[in-house]
CSV table of C-alpha atoms in Angstrom, one decimal:
chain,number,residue,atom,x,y,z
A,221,UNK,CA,-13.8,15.0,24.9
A,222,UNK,CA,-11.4,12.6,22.9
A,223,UNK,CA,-11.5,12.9,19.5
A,224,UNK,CA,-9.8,11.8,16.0
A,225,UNK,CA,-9.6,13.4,13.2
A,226,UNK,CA,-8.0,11.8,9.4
A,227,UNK,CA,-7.7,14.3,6.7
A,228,UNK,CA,-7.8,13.6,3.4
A,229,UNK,CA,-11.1,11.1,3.8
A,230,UNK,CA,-9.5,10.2,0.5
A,231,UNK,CA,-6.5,10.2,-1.8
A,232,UNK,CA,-5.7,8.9,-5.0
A,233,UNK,CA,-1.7,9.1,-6.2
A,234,UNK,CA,0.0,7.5,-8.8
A,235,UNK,CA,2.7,4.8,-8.5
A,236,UNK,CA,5.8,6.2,-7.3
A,237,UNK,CA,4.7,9.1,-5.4
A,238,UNK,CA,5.3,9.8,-1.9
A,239,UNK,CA,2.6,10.9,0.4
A,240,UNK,CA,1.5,11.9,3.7
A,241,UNK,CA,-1.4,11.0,5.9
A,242,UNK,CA,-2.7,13.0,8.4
A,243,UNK,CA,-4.2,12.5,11.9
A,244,UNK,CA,-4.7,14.6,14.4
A,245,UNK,CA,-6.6,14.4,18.2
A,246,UNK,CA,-7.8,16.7,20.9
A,247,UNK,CA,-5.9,16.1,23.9
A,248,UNK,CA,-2.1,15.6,23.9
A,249,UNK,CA,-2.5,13.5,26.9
A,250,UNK,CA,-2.2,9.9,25.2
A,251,UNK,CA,-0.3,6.7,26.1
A,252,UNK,CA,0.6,5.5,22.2
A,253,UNK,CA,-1.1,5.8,18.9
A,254,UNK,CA,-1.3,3.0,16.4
A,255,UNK,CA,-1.7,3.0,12.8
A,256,UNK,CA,-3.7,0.4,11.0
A,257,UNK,CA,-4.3,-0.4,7.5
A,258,UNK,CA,-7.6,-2.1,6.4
A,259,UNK,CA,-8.1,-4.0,3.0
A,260,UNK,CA,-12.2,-3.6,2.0
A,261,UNK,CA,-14.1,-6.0,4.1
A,262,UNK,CA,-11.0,-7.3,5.8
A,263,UNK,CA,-9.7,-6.9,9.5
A,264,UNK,CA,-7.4,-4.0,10.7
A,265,UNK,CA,-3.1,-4.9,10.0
A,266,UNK,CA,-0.9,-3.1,12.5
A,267,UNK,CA,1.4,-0.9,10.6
A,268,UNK,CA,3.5,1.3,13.3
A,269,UNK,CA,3.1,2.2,17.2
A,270,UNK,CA,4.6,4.8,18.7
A,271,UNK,CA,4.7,5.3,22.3
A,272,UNK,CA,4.0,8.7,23.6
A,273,UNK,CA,7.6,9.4,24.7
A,274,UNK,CA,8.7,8.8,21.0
A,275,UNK,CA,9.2,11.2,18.0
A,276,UNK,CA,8.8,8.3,15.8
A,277,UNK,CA,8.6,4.9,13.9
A,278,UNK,CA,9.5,3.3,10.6
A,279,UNK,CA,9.2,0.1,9.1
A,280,UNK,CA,10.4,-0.3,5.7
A,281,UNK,CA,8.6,2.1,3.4
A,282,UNK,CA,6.6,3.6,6.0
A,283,UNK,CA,7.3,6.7,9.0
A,284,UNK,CA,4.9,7.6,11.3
A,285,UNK,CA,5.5,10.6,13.4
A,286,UNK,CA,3.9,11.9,16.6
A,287,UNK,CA,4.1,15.4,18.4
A,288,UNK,CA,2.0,15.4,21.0
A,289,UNK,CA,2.0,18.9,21.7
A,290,UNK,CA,0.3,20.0,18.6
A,291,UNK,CA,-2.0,16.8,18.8
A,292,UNK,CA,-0.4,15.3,15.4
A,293,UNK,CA,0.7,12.7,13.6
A,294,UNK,CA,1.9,11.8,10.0
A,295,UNK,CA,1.8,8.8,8.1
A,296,UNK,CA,4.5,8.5,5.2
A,297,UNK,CA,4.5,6.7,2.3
A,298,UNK,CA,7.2,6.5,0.4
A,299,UNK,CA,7.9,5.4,-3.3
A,300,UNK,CA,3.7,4.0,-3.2
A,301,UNK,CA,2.6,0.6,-4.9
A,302,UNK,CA,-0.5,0.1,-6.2
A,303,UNK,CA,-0.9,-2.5,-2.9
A,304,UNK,CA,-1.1,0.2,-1.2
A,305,UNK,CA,-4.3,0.3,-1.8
A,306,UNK,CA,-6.0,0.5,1.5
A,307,UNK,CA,-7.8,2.4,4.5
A,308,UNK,CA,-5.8,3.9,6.6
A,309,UNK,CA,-6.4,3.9,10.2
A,310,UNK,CA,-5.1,6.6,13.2
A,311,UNK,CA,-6.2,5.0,16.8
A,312,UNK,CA,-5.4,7.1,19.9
A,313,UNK,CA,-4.9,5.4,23.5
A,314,UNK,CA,-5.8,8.6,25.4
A,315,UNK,CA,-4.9,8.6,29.4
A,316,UNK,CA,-8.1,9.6,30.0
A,317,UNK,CA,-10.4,6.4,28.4
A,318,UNK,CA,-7.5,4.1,28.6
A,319,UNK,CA,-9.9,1.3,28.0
A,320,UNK,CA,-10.6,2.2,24.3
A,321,UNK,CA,-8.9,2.9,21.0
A,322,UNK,CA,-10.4,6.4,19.6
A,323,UNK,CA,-10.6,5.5,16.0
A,324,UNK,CA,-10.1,8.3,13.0
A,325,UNK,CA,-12.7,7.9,10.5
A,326,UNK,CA,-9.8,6.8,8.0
A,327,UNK,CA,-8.0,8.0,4.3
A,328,UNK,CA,-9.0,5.7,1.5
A,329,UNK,CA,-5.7,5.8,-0.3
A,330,UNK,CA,-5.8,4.9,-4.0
A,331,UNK,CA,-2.1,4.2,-5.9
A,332,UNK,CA,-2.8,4.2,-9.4
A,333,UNK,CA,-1.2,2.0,-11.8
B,72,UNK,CA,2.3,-17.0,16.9
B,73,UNK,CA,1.5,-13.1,16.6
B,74,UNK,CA,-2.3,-13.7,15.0
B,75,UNK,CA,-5.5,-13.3,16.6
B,76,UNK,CA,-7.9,-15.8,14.1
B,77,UNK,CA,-11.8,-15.3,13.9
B,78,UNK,CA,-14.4,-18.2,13.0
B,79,UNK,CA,-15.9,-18.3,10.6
B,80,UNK,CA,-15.1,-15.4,8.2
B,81,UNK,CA,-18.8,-15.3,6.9
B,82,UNK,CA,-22.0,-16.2,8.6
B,83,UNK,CA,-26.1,-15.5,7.6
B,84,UNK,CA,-28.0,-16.0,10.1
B,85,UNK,CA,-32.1,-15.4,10.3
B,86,UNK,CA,-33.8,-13.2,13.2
B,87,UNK,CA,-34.7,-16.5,14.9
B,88,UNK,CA,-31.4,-18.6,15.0
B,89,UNK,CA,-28.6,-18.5,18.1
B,90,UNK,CA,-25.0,-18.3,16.4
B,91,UNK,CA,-21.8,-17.6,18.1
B,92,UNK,CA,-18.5,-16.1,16.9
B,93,UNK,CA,-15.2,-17.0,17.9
B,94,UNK,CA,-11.8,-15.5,18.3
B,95,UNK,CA,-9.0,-16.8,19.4
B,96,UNK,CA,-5.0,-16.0,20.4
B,97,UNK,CA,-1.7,-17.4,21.4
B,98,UNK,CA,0.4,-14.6,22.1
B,99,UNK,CA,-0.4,-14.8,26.4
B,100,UNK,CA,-2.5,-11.8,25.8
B,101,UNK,CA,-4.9,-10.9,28.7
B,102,UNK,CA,-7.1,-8.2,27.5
B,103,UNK,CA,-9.9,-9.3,24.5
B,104,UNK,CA,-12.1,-7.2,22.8
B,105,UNK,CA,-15.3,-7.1,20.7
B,106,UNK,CA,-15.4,-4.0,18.1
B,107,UNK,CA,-18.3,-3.2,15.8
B,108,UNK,CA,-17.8,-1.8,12.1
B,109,UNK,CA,-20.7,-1.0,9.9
B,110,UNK,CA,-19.1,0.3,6.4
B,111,UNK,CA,-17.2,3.3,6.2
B,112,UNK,CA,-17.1,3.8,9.7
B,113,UNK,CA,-14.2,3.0,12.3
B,114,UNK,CA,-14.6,0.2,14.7
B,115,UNK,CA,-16.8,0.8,17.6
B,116,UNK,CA,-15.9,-0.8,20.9
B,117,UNK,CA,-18.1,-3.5,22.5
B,118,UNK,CA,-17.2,-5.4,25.1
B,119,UNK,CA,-13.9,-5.7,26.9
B,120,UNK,CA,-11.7,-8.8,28.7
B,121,UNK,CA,-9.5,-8.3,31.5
B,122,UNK,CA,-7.8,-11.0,32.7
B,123,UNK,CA,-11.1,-13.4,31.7
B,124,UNK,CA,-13.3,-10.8,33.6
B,125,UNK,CA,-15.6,-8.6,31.7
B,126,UNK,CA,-14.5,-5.1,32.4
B,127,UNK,CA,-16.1,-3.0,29.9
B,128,UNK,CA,-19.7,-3.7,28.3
B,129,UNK,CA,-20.5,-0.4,26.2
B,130,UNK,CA,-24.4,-0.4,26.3
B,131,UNK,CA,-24.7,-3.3,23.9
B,132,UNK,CA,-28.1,-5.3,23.6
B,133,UNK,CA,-28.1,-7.9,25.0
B,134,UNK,CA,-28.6,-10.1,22.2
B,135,UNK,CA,-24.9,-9.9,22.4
B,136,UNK,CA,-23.5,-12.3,25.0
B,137,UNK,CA,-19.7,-12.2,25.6
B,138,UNK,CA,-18.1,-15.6,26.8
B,139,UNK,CA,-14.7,-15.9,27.7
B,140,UNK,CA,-13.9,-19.4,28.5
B,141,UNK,CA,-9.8,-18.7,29.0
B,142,UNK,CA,-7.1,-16.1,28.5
B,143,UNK,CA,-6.8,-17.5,25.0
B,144,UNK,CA,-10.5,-17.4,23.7
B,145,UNK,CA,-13.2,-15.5,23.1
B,146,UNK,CA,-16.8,-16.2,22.1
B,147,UNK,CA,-19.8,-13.9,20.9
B,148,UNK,CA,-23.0,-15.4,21.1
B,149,UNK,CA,-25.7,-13.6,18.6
B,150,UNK,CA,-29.3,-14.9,19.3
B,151,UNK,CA,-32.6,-12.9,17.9
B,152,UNK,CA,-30.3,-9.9,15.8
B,153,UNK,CA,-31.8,-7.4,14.1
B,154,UNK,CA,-30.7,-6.2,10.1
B,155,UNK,CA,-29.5,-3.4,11.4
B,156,UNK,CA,-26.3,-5.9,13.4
B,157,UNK,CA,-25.4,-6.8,9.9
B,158,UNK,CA,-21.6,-5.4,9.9
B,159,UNK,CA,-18.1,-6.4,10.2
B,160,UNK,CA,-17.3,-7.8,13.8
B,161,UNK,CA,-13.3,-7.7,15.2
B,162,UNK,CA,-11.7,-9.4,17.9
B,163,UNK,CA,-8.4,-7.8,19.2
B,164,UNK,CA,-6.0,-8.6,21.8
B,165,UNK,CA,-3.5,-6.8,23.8
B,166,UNK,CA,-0.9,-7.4,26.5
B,167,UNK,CA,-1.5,-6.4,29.7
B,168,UNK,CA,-4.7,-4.7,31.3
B,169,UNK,CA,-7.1,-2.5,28.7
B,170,UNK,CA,-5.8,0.6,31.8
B,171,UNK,CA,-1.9,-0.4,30.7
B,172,UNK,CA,-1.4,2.2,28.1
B,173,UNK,CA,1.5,1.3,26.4
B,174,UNK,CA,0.4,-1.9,24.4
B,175,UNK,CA,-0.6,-2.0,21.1
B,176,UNK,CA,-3.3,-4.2,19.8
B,177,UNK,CA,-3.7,-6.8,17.7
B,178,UNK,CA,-6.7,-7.8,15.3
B,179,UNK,CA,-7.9,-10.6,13.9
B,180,UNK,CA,-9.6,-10.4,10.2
B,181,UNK,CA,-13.1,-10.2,11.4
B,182,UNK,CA,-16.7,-12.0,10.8
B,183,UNK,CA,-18.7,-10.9,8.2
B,184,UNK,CA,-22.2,-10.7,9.4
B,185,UNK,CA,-25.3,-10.7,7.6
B,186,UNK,CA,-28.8,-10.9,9.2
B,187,UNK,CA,-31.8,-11.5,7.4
């Protein structure tokens, strides 16, 4: 069974700090996985994809990392802005269920002033 | 033009009344899709496009109609909801077949919906 998991469910920093977000999912079998970011009561922003043959992504302040093997990925942050402020979403294309993103449940990050 | 844009933003509607959402895209796309998101939660699939062919219905009521007049559009008629399908709905788009595995998707900014 395909599954995602996103640990912390939340975190508050404050300005500056660097952090890392956590996914992780149950079967290393997986065609790319996508991180989102989602402003409260607004749609999901693509923030990085990485393709299952790749180590990893940046763009600007953020790396995302995969290794497949352990069924992990990282999301870092660094030098965090209060706009920031967001949801943070893993999605997993797994081989298996191709037709469907498997969603994490998300990490409410909060950058404090 | 790399957006996928979803009409309107906000919508009430009453148990009675018919109302469709739209969502629309520009980027030659052929796979749409419907998601579900009630708060807190992560989006839930719905429906999937393939090449204007619906591939994928995941056990929704059918008080959810799909419509899919071209590649570029997609439509969601609501008709006789319940509260309980008050929640955020998303449109997203990706290149290729939903079976290609490499694409990434794209989402528009979602309808609001409240059902009273």
């Amino acid at each position: 069974k395909q599954e995602v998991t996103q640990i912390p469910a939340a975190l508050s920093v404050p300005e500056g700090e660097n952090l890392v977000l956590n996914c992780s999912f149950t079967d290393s079998a997986i065609y790319n996985l996508q991180w989102f970011r989602q402003d409260p009561g607004k749609g999901l922003t693509s923030l990085l994809l990485i393709q299952s043959s790749q180590r990893e992504q940046t763009s600007g302040r953020l790396n995302a990392s995969l290794d497949k093997s352990s069924g992990r990925s990282t999301l870092y942050i660094a030098a965090s802005q209060p706009g920031d402020s967001a949801t943070y979403l893993c999605a997993v294309k797994f081989v298996a269920g191709a037709n469907n993103l498997f969603f994490g449940t998300g990490t409410r990050l909060t950058v404090i002033p | 033009d790399t957006e996928v844009t979803q009409t309107p933003k906000h919508l009430v509607m009453g148990m009675t009344n018919k109302k469709s959402l739209k969502c629309e895209q520009h980027m030659g796309h052929r796979a749409m899709y419907w998601y579900k998101q009630k708060a807190k939660k992560p989006p839930e699939l719905m429906f999937v496009y393939s090449y204007e062919k619906l591939s994928i219905n995941e056990s929704v009521p059918s008080r959810f109609s799909p419509e899919c007049p071209n590649s570029s559009l997609l439509n969601l008629h609501l008709h006789a909801l319940q509260p309980e399908d008050s929640a955020l709905y998303l449109c997203a788009s990706s290149q290729g077949s939903p079976g290609t595995g490499i694409y990434g998707y794209t989402f528009g900014s979602g309808t609001r919906l409240t059902v009273v």
